[in-house]
Amino acid sequence: MDVSQQRFITMGELLLRLSPPNNEKIRMTDEFKVTYGGAEANVAASLANLGVDSSYFTVVPDSSIGKAAIRYLRSNDVHCSPCIYGDGRMGIYFLEEGFGVRASKVTYDRKDSAFALYDFTSIDFEKTLKGYTWLHLSGITPALSPNCRKLILLALKAAAKLNITVSFDCNYRSALWGWQEARDCITEYLPYVDVLFGIEPINLKDANGKDLKDGLSMNPSYKEQDRIFRALSDRYHFKAIGRHVRYVHSGSENSLKAFMWYDGETYESKTFRFNILDRVGGGDAFASGMIYAIMRGMKPDDIVNFAVASSVIKHTMHGDFNITDDEESIIQLMNQNFEIRR
């Protein structure tokens, strides 16, 4: 399939990222490295770098910071014409990058941002989404405010009317909202979703009130994961579900593999072990890799391995974005081929 036939759009909050250099802690530093990111923006940038027509919808302050953030996205070939300049502040997050036995740490400062406070009921989402073939959303957005919950539901309903493929990354963040609140909210969205990333927090209770995911290990077997995927698919009729499994050897060395449900069958990827330069955005790179591979019409085994390889490559780059503009470099890693390309 030619990805030039696809038009992708995502919606979410664009964040200013501040991190001390050289793996320092915040209380040790007198300077910060500046970049921009956010779950949905990371997916848009990754796909744009791979040649997909990608657009981003957000609200940023009408200030030099907001304009710099949008300029950064545009420098990665993301179309930003749907973006809105509004009142309020820029959402921020601080990142202490881990090393060795010390894990990375994220501190959010995004309350009452321009995005969180915007009245999205004033937007005609059918008009905004017309002409797109794929919409991507995440569970971070509804955690930010009641207005943002309305945004997700309005966008999902418009996408359903326009027959747009919808992907949704659960992306639970305990620093932003509680488990039960998140589960109730995200579960409401699932009937509109075609491709799901992550399996928590989702309501999968049986007739006796027991959640079928209870007892699922952090390192599930193929059989365990297949059982959960089948239960989720039976209830919500997803075309695809993807989740990656992380093995932490240290703060700077991990392994990744993934499971994927696709057209009625579960697939398991290879396991990749690697060193970490910057972990943030790894999950978004997995999502963008899987979306891209589905768009390209790859075989299921290749889809799940391409997604994991995309995430692994992102871990070798500073910043939130997976700035990989060559599909072949990801395929090379998929096949564990590290020869120099000339």
Short mmCIF file of C-alpha atoms in Angstrom, two decimals:
data_model
loop_
_atom_site.label_atom_id
_atom_site.label_comp_id
_atom_site.label_asym_id
_atom_site.label_seq_id
_atom_site.Cartn_x
_atom_site.Cartn_y
_atom_site.Cartn_z
CA MET A 1 0.00 0.00 0.00
CA ASP A 2 1.23 3.49 -0.83
CA VAL A 3 1.34 5.64 2.33
CA SER A 4 0.83 8.68 0.11
CA GLN A 5 -2.84 7.68 0.04
CA GLN A 6 -3.06 8.15 3.81
CA ARG A 7 -3.80 11.41 5.62
CA PHE A 8 -3.09 11.18 9.34
CA ILE A 9 -4.14 13.59 12.09
CA THR A 10 -3.71 13.53 15.85
CA MET A 11 -4.86 15.76 18.70
CA GLY A 12 -3.25 16.51 22.04
CA GLU A 13 -1.23 18.92 24.14
CA LEU A 14 2.14 20.10 22.90
CA LEU A 15 4.58 20.48 25.80
CA LEU A 16 7.73 22.43 26.52
CA ARG A 17 10.33 19.96 27.79
CA LEU A 18 13.10 21.12 30.12
CA SER A 19 15.86 18.73 31.17
CA PRO A 20 19.26 19.18 32.86
CA PRO A 21 22.24 18.29 30.65
CA ASN A 22 24.57 15.34 31.20
CA ASN A 23 22.10 13.23 33.21
CA GLU A 24 22.16 15.73 36.09
CA LYS A 25 19.39 16.03 38.67
CA ILE A 26 17.32 19.22 38.71
CA ARG A 27 18.70 20.37 42.06
CA MET A 28 22.26 20.02 40.72
CA THR A 29 21.89 22.04 37.51
CA ASP A 30 22.00 25.72 36.57
CA GLU A 31 20.78 25.19 33.00
CA PHE A 32 18.14 23.26 31.04
CA LYS A 33 18.01 21.81 27.56
CA VAL A 34 14.86 22.95 25.72
CA THR A 35 12.82 20.84 23.33
CA TYR A 36 9.15 20.11 22.68
CA GLY A 37 7.03 16.99 22.67
CA GLY A 38 3.93 15.22 23.89
CA ALA A 39 2.46 11.78 23.23
CA GLU A 40 0.37 12.68 20.21
CA ALA A 41 2.90 15.11 18.73
CA ASN A 42 5.55 12.39 18.99
CA VAL A 43 3.43 10.04 16.87
CA ALA A 44 2.73 12.75 14.27
CA ALA A 45 6.42 13.64 13.97
CA SER A 46 7.51 10.01 13.67
CA LEU A 47 5.03 9.34 10.87
CA ALA A 48 5.86 12.60 9.09
CA ASN A 49 9.55 11.68 9.12
CA LEU A 50 8.63 8.38 7.47
CA GLY A 51 6.78 10.22 4.71
CA VAL A 52 3.18 10.02 5.91
CA ASP A 53 1.04 13.15 5.41
CA SER A 54 0.67 14.03 9.11
CA SER A 55 -1.24 16.86 10.77
CA TYR A 56 -1.52 17.95 14.37
CA PHE A 57 -4.31 19.72 16.25
CA THR A 58 -3.51 21.51 19.49
CA VAL A 59 -3.89 24.80 21.33
CA VAL A 60 -0.78 26.74 22.36
CA PRO A 61 -0.42 30.23 23.86
CA ASP A 62 -0.18 33.10 21.40
CA SER A 63 3.36 33.87 22.49
CA SER A 64 6.94 33.34 21.37
CA ILE A 65 7.01 30.02 23.28
CA GLY A 66 3.86 28.74 21.59
CA LYS A 67 5.13 29.81 18.18
CA ALA A 68 8.52 28.20 18.79
CA ALA A 69 6.79 24.92 19.70
CA ILE A 70 4.75 24.93 16.49
CA ARG A 71 7.85 25.82 14.48
CA TYR A 72 9.61 22.79 15.96
CA LEU A 73 6.80 20.52 14.77
CA ARG A 74 6.84 22.08 11.31
CA SER A 75 10.59 21.46 11.09
CA ASN A 76 9.69 17.76 11.26
CA ASP A 77 7.26 18.06 8.31
CA VAL A 78 4.13 18.01 10.50
CA HIS A 79 1.27 20.10 9.12
CA CYS A 80 0.09 22.53 11.80
CA SER A 81 -2.69 24.42 10.03
CA PRO A 82 -5.32 22.93 12.41
CA CYS A 83 -3.45 24.37 15.43
CA ILE A 84 -4.97 27.21 17.46
CA TYR A 85 -3.18 30.08 19.22
CA GLY A 86 -5.14 30.87 22.38
CA ASP A 87 -4.97 32.43 25.81
CA GLY A 88 -3.17 30.88 28.75
CA ARG A 89 0.16 29.22 29.41
CA MET A 90 2.29 26.52 27.84
CA GLY A 91 2.22 23.09 29.45
CA ILE A 92 5.67 22.06 30.72
CA TYR A 93 7.35 18.91 31.87
CA PHE A 94 10.75 18.51 33.50
CA LEU A 95 12.81 15.40 32.77
CA GLU A 96 15.68 14.06 34.83
CA GLU A 97 17.32 11.51 32.55
CA GLY A 98 18.35 8.37 34.40
CA PHE A 99 21.63 6.53 34.18
CA GLY A 100 22.73 3.11 35.39
CA VAL A 101 20.71 2.16 38.48
CA ARG A 102 19.02 5.60 38.63
CA ALA A 103 15.74 5.74 36.72
CA SER A 104 14.49 8.74 34.76
CA LYS A 105 11.96 11.01 36.48
CA VAL A 106 9.24 13.23 34.97
CA THR A 107 7.66 16.19 36.79
CA TYR A 108 4.58 17.78 35.20
CA ASP A 109 3.68 21.48 35.30
CA ARG A 110 0.70 21.65 32.97
CA LYS A 111 -2.29 22.68 35.08
CA ASP A 112 -4.56 25.32 33.48
CA SER A 113 -2.64 25.33 30.21
CA ALA A 114 -4.06 26.96 27.08
CA PHE A 115 -4.95 23.49 25.79
CA ALA A 116 -6.61 22.28 28.99
CA LEU A 117 -8.82 25.37 29.33
CA TYR A 118 -9.93 25.73 25.71
CA ASP A 119 -13.65 25.34 24.91
CA PHE A 120 -13.61 22.60 22.30
CA THR A 121 -17.39 22.59 21.91
CA SER A 122 -16.92 25.66 19.68
CA ILE A 123 -15.16 23.53 17.03
CA ASP A 124 -16.85 21.72 14.14
CA PHE A 125 -14.90 18.46 14.30
CA GLU A 126 -16.53 16.99 11.21
CA LYS A 127 -15.15 19.94 9.27
CA THR A 128 -11.74 19.66 11.00
CA LEU A 129 -11.42 15.94 10.25
CA LYS A 130 -12.84 15.91 6.72
CA GLY A 131 -10.41 14.37 4.25
CA TYR A 132 -8.31 12.48 6.80
CA THR A 133 -8.05 8.69 6.78
CA TRP A 134 -6.60 8.07 10.27
CA LEU A 135 -7.14 9.77 13.66
CA HIS A 136 -4.91 9.05 16.65
CA LEU A 137 -5.77 9.98 20.25
CA SER A 138 -4.45 9.12 23.70
CA GLY A 139 -5.59 8.69 27.29
CA ILE A 140 -3.35 11.53 28.44
CA THR A 141 -5.64 14.17 26.91
CA PRO A 142 -8.83 13.39 28.89
CA ALA A 143 -6.78 13.38 32.10
CA LEU A 144 -6.07 17.10 31.71
CA SER A 145 -9.54 18.65 32.15
CA PRO A 146 -13.29 18.20 31.56
CA ASN A 147 -12.88 20.28 28.39
CA CYS A 148 -10.33 17.78 27.09
CA ARG A 149 -12.66 14.87 27.77
CA LYS A 150 -15.24 16.60 25.59
CA LEU A 151 -12.60 17.05 22.88
CA ILE A 152 -11.93 13.30 22.70
CA LEU A 153 -15.60 12.33 22.55
CA LEU A 154 -16.45 14.99 19.96
CA ALA A 155 -13.53 13.92 17.78
CA LEU A 156 -14.41 10.21 18.08
CA LYS A 157 -18.04 10.80 17.10
CA ALA A 158 -17.01 12.93 14.12
CA ALA A 159 -14.49 10.29 13.00
CA ALA A 160 -17.20 7.61 13.17
CA LYS A 161 -19.47 9.67 10.88
CA LEU A 162 -16.60 10.19 8.43
CA ASN A 163 -15.51 6.50 8.52
CA ILE A 164 -11.98 7.40 9.66
CA THR A 165 -9.75 4.71 11.16
CA VAL A 166 -9.20 5.54 14.85
CA SER A 167 -6.27 4.50 17.02
CA PHE A 168 -6.13 5.14 20.76
CA ASP A 169 -3.21 4.78 23.17
CA CYS A 170 -4.42 4.23 26.75
CA ASN A 171 -1.29 5.97 28.11
CA TYR A 172 -2.33 5.98 31.78
CA ARG A 173 -0.49 8.61 33.86
CA SER A 174 -1.09 8.27 37.61
CA ALA A 175 0.32 11.78 38.16
CA LEU A 176 -2.61 13.22 36.19
CA TRP A 177 -5.69 11.27 37.43
CA GLY A 178 -6.89 8.27 39.41
CA TRP A 179 -7.20 4.70 38.18
CA GLN A 180 -10.97 4.32 38.51
CA GLU A 181 -11.67 7.70 36.94
CA ALA A 182 -9.36 6.85 34.04
CA ARG A 183 -10.91 3.41 33.53
CA ASP A 184 -14.47 4.74 33.44
CA CYS A 185 -13.54 7.48 31.00
CA ILE A 186 -11.37 5.47 28.61
CA THR A 187 -13.81 2.55 28.52
CA GLU A 188 -16.48 4.96 27.24
CA TYR A 189 -14.28 5.71 24.20
CA LEU A 190 -13.53 2.12 23.18
CA PRO A 191 -16.58 1.45 20.94
CA TYR A 192 -15.19 4.09 18.57
CA VAL A 193 -11.66 2.63 18.44
CA ASP A 194 -10.23 0.40 15.68
CA VAL A 195 -6.60 0.08 16.83
CA LEU A 196 -5.75 0.03 20.54
CA PHE A 197 -2.38 0.50 22.23
CA GLY A 198 -2.05 -0.78 25.79
CA ILE A 199 -4.68 -2.68 27.77
CA GLU A 200 -4.95 -0.61 30.95
CA PRO A 201 -6.97 0.98 32.41
CA ILE A 202 -9.87 -0.71 30.59
CA ASN A 203 -12.98 -2.27 32.06
CA LEU A 204 -12.99 -5.97 31.15
CA LYS A 205 -15.16 -7.33 33.95
CA ASP A 206 -17.12 -10.53 33.52
CA ALA A 207 -20.68 -11.21 34.74
CA ASN A 208 -19.35 -11.82 38.26
CA GLY A 209 -17.57 -8.48 38.41
CA LYS A 210 -14.07 -9.96 38.03
CA ASP A 211 -11.73 -8.15 35.67
CA LEU A 212 -10.39 -10.74 33.21
CA LYS A 213 -7.03 -8.96 33.23
CA ASP A 214 -6.53 -9.57 36.97
CA GLY A 215 -3.49 -11.73 37.54
CA LEU A 216 -1.93 -10.99 34.15
CA SER A 217 1.79 -10.78 34.76
CA MET A 218 4.03 -7.92 33.65
CA ASN A 219 5.78 -10.52 31.49
CA PRO A 220 2.87 -12.54 30.12
CA SER A 221 3.20 -15.73 28.15
CA TYR A 222 1.82 -15.91 24.63
CA LYS A 223 -1.12 -17.94 25.93
CA GLU A 224 -1.95 -15.41 28.67
CA GLN A 225 -1.77 -12.46 26.31
CA ASP A 226 -3.80 -14.22 23.64
CA ARG A 227 -6.58 -14.85 26.18
CA ILE A 228 -6.80 -11.16 27.07
CA PHE A 229 -6.62 -10.00 23.46
CA ARG A 230 -9.45 -12.35 22.51
CA ALA A 231 -11.61 -11.12 25.40
CA LEU A 232 -10.97 -7.49 24.45
CA SER A 233 -11.70 -8.15 20.80
CA ASP A 234 -14.89 -10.07 21.56
CA ARG A 235 -16.17 -7.14 23.60
CA TYR A 236 -14.94 -4.16 21.60
CA HIS A 237 -14.27 -5.60 18.12
CA PHE A 238 -10.82 -4.06 17.58
CA LYS A 239 -9.03 -4.65 14.32
CA ALA A 240 -5.67 -4.53 16.10
CA ILE A 241 -4.25 -4.28 19.63
CA GLY A 242 -0.61 -3.66 20.41
CA ARG A 243 1.28 -3.67 23.69
CA HIS A 244 4.99 -3.74 24.36
CA VAL A 245 6.67 -5.46 27.29
CA ARG A 246 9.74 -3.86 28.85
CA TYR A 247 12.49 -5.63 30.77
CA VAL A 248 14.57 -3.23 32.87
CA HIS A 249 18.15 -4.36 33.31
CA SER A 250 19.22 -0.91 34.56
CA GLY A 251 18.29 2.74 34.07
CA SER A 252 20.36 2.76 30.89
CA GLU A 253 19.82 -0.76 29.52
CA ASN A 254 16.46 -2.34 28.69
CA SER A 255 14.93 -5.02 26.51
CA LEU A 256 11.66 -4.73 24.59
CA LYS A 257 9.29 -7.11 22.89
CA ALA A 258 5.62 -6.82 21.96
CA PHE A 259 2.38 -8.69 21.42
CA MET A 260 -0.13 -7.73 18.76
CA TRP A 261 -3.66 -8.83 18.01
CA TYR A 262 -4.36 -8.44 14.30
CA ASP A 263 -7.37 -9.66 12.33
CA GLY A 264 -8.23 -12.38 14.83
CA GLU A 265 -4.81 -13.71 15.78
CA THR A 266 -2.06 -12.90 18.33
CA TYR A 267 1.52 -12.33 17.21
CA GLU A 268 4.69 -12.05 19.33
CA SER A 269 7.76 -10.05 18.31
CA LYS A 270 11.45 -10.71 18.74
CA THR A 271 13.09 -9.41 21.92
CA PHE A 272 15.54 -6.52 21.45
CA ARG A 273 18.15 -5.60 24.07
CA PHE A 274 19.68 -2.12 23.86
CA ASN A 275 21.29 0.82 25.64
CA ILE A 276 19.25 3.96 26.31
CA LEU A 277 20.14 7.52 25.39
CA ASP A 278 16.62 8.93 26.00
CA ARG A 279 13.63 6.78 26.95
CA VAL A 280 10.85 9.40 26.60
CA GLY A 281 8.71 8.82 23.52
CA GLY A 282 9.54 5.13 23.24
CA GLY A 283 5.90 4.07 23.57
CA ASP A 284 4.84 6.66 21.01
CA ALA A 285 7.48 5.37 18.61
CA PHE A 286 6.03 1.88 19.06
CA ALA A 287 2.54 3.21 18.24
CA SER A 288 3.73 5.18 15.21
CA GLY A 289 5.73 2.17 13.96
CA MET A 290 2.70 -0.08 14.18
CA ILE A 291 0.45 2.51 12.51
CA TYR A 292 2.96 2.97 9.69
CA ALA A 293 3.39 -0.76 9.14
CA ILE A 294 -0.40 -1.26 9.02
CA MET A 295 -0.69 1.61 6.52
CA ARG A 296 2.03 -0.04 4.42
CA GLY A 297 0.14 -3.33 4.42
CA MET A 298 3.01 -5.31 5.95
CA LYS A 299 2.54 -8.89 7.07
CA PRO A 300 1.47 -9.23 10.73
CA ASP A 301 4.83 -10.62 11.90
CA ASP A 302 6.57 -7.69 10.24
CA ILE A 303 4.10 -5.16 11.68
CA VAL A 304 4.84 -6.10 15.30
CA ASN A 305 8.60 -6.33 14.75
CA PHE A 306 8.67 -3.03 12.86
CA ALA A 307 6.82 -1.39 15.78
CA VAL A 308 9.28 -2.67 18.38
CA ALA A 309 12.30 -1.79 16.23
CA SER A 310 10.91 1.75 15.83
CA SER A 311 10.73 2.08 19.61
CA VAL A 312 14.25 0.72 20.08
CA ILE A 313 15.67 3.24 17.61
CA LYS A 314 13.89 6.09 19.37
CA HIS A 315 15.71 5.18 22.60
CA THR A 316 18.96 6.17 20.84
CA MET A 317 17.83 9.78 20.21
CA HIS A 318 17.61 12.82 22.47
CA GLY A 319 14.21 14.47 22.61
CA ASP A 320 10.68 13.09 22.35
CA PHE A 321 10.61 12.50 18.59
CA ASN A 322 11.73 9.45 16.64
CA ILE A 323 13.47 11.32 13.83
CA THR A 324 13.94 8.36 11.52
CA ASP A 325 13.31 9.25 7.88
CA ASP A 326 14.26 5.90 6.40
CA GLU A 327 12.06 2.83 6.69
CA GLU A 328 15.01 0.65 5.69
CA SER A 329 16.97 1.54 8.83
CA ILE A 330 14.11 0.18 10.94
CA ILE A 331 13.84 -2.94 8.78
CA GLN A 332 17.60 -3.39 9.13
CA LEU A 333 17.24 -3.44 12.91
CA MET A 334 14.23 -5.76 12.65
CA ASN A 335 16.47 -8.22 10.89
CA GLN A 336 19.36 -7.57 13.31
CA ASN A 337 21.55 -6.41 10.42
CA PHE A 338 24.06 -3.82 11.62
CA GLU A 339 26.19 -3.58 8.50
CA ILE A 340 27.07 -0.06 7.34
CA ARG A 341 24.82 1.07 4.49
CA ARG A 342 26.75 2.84 1.72
#
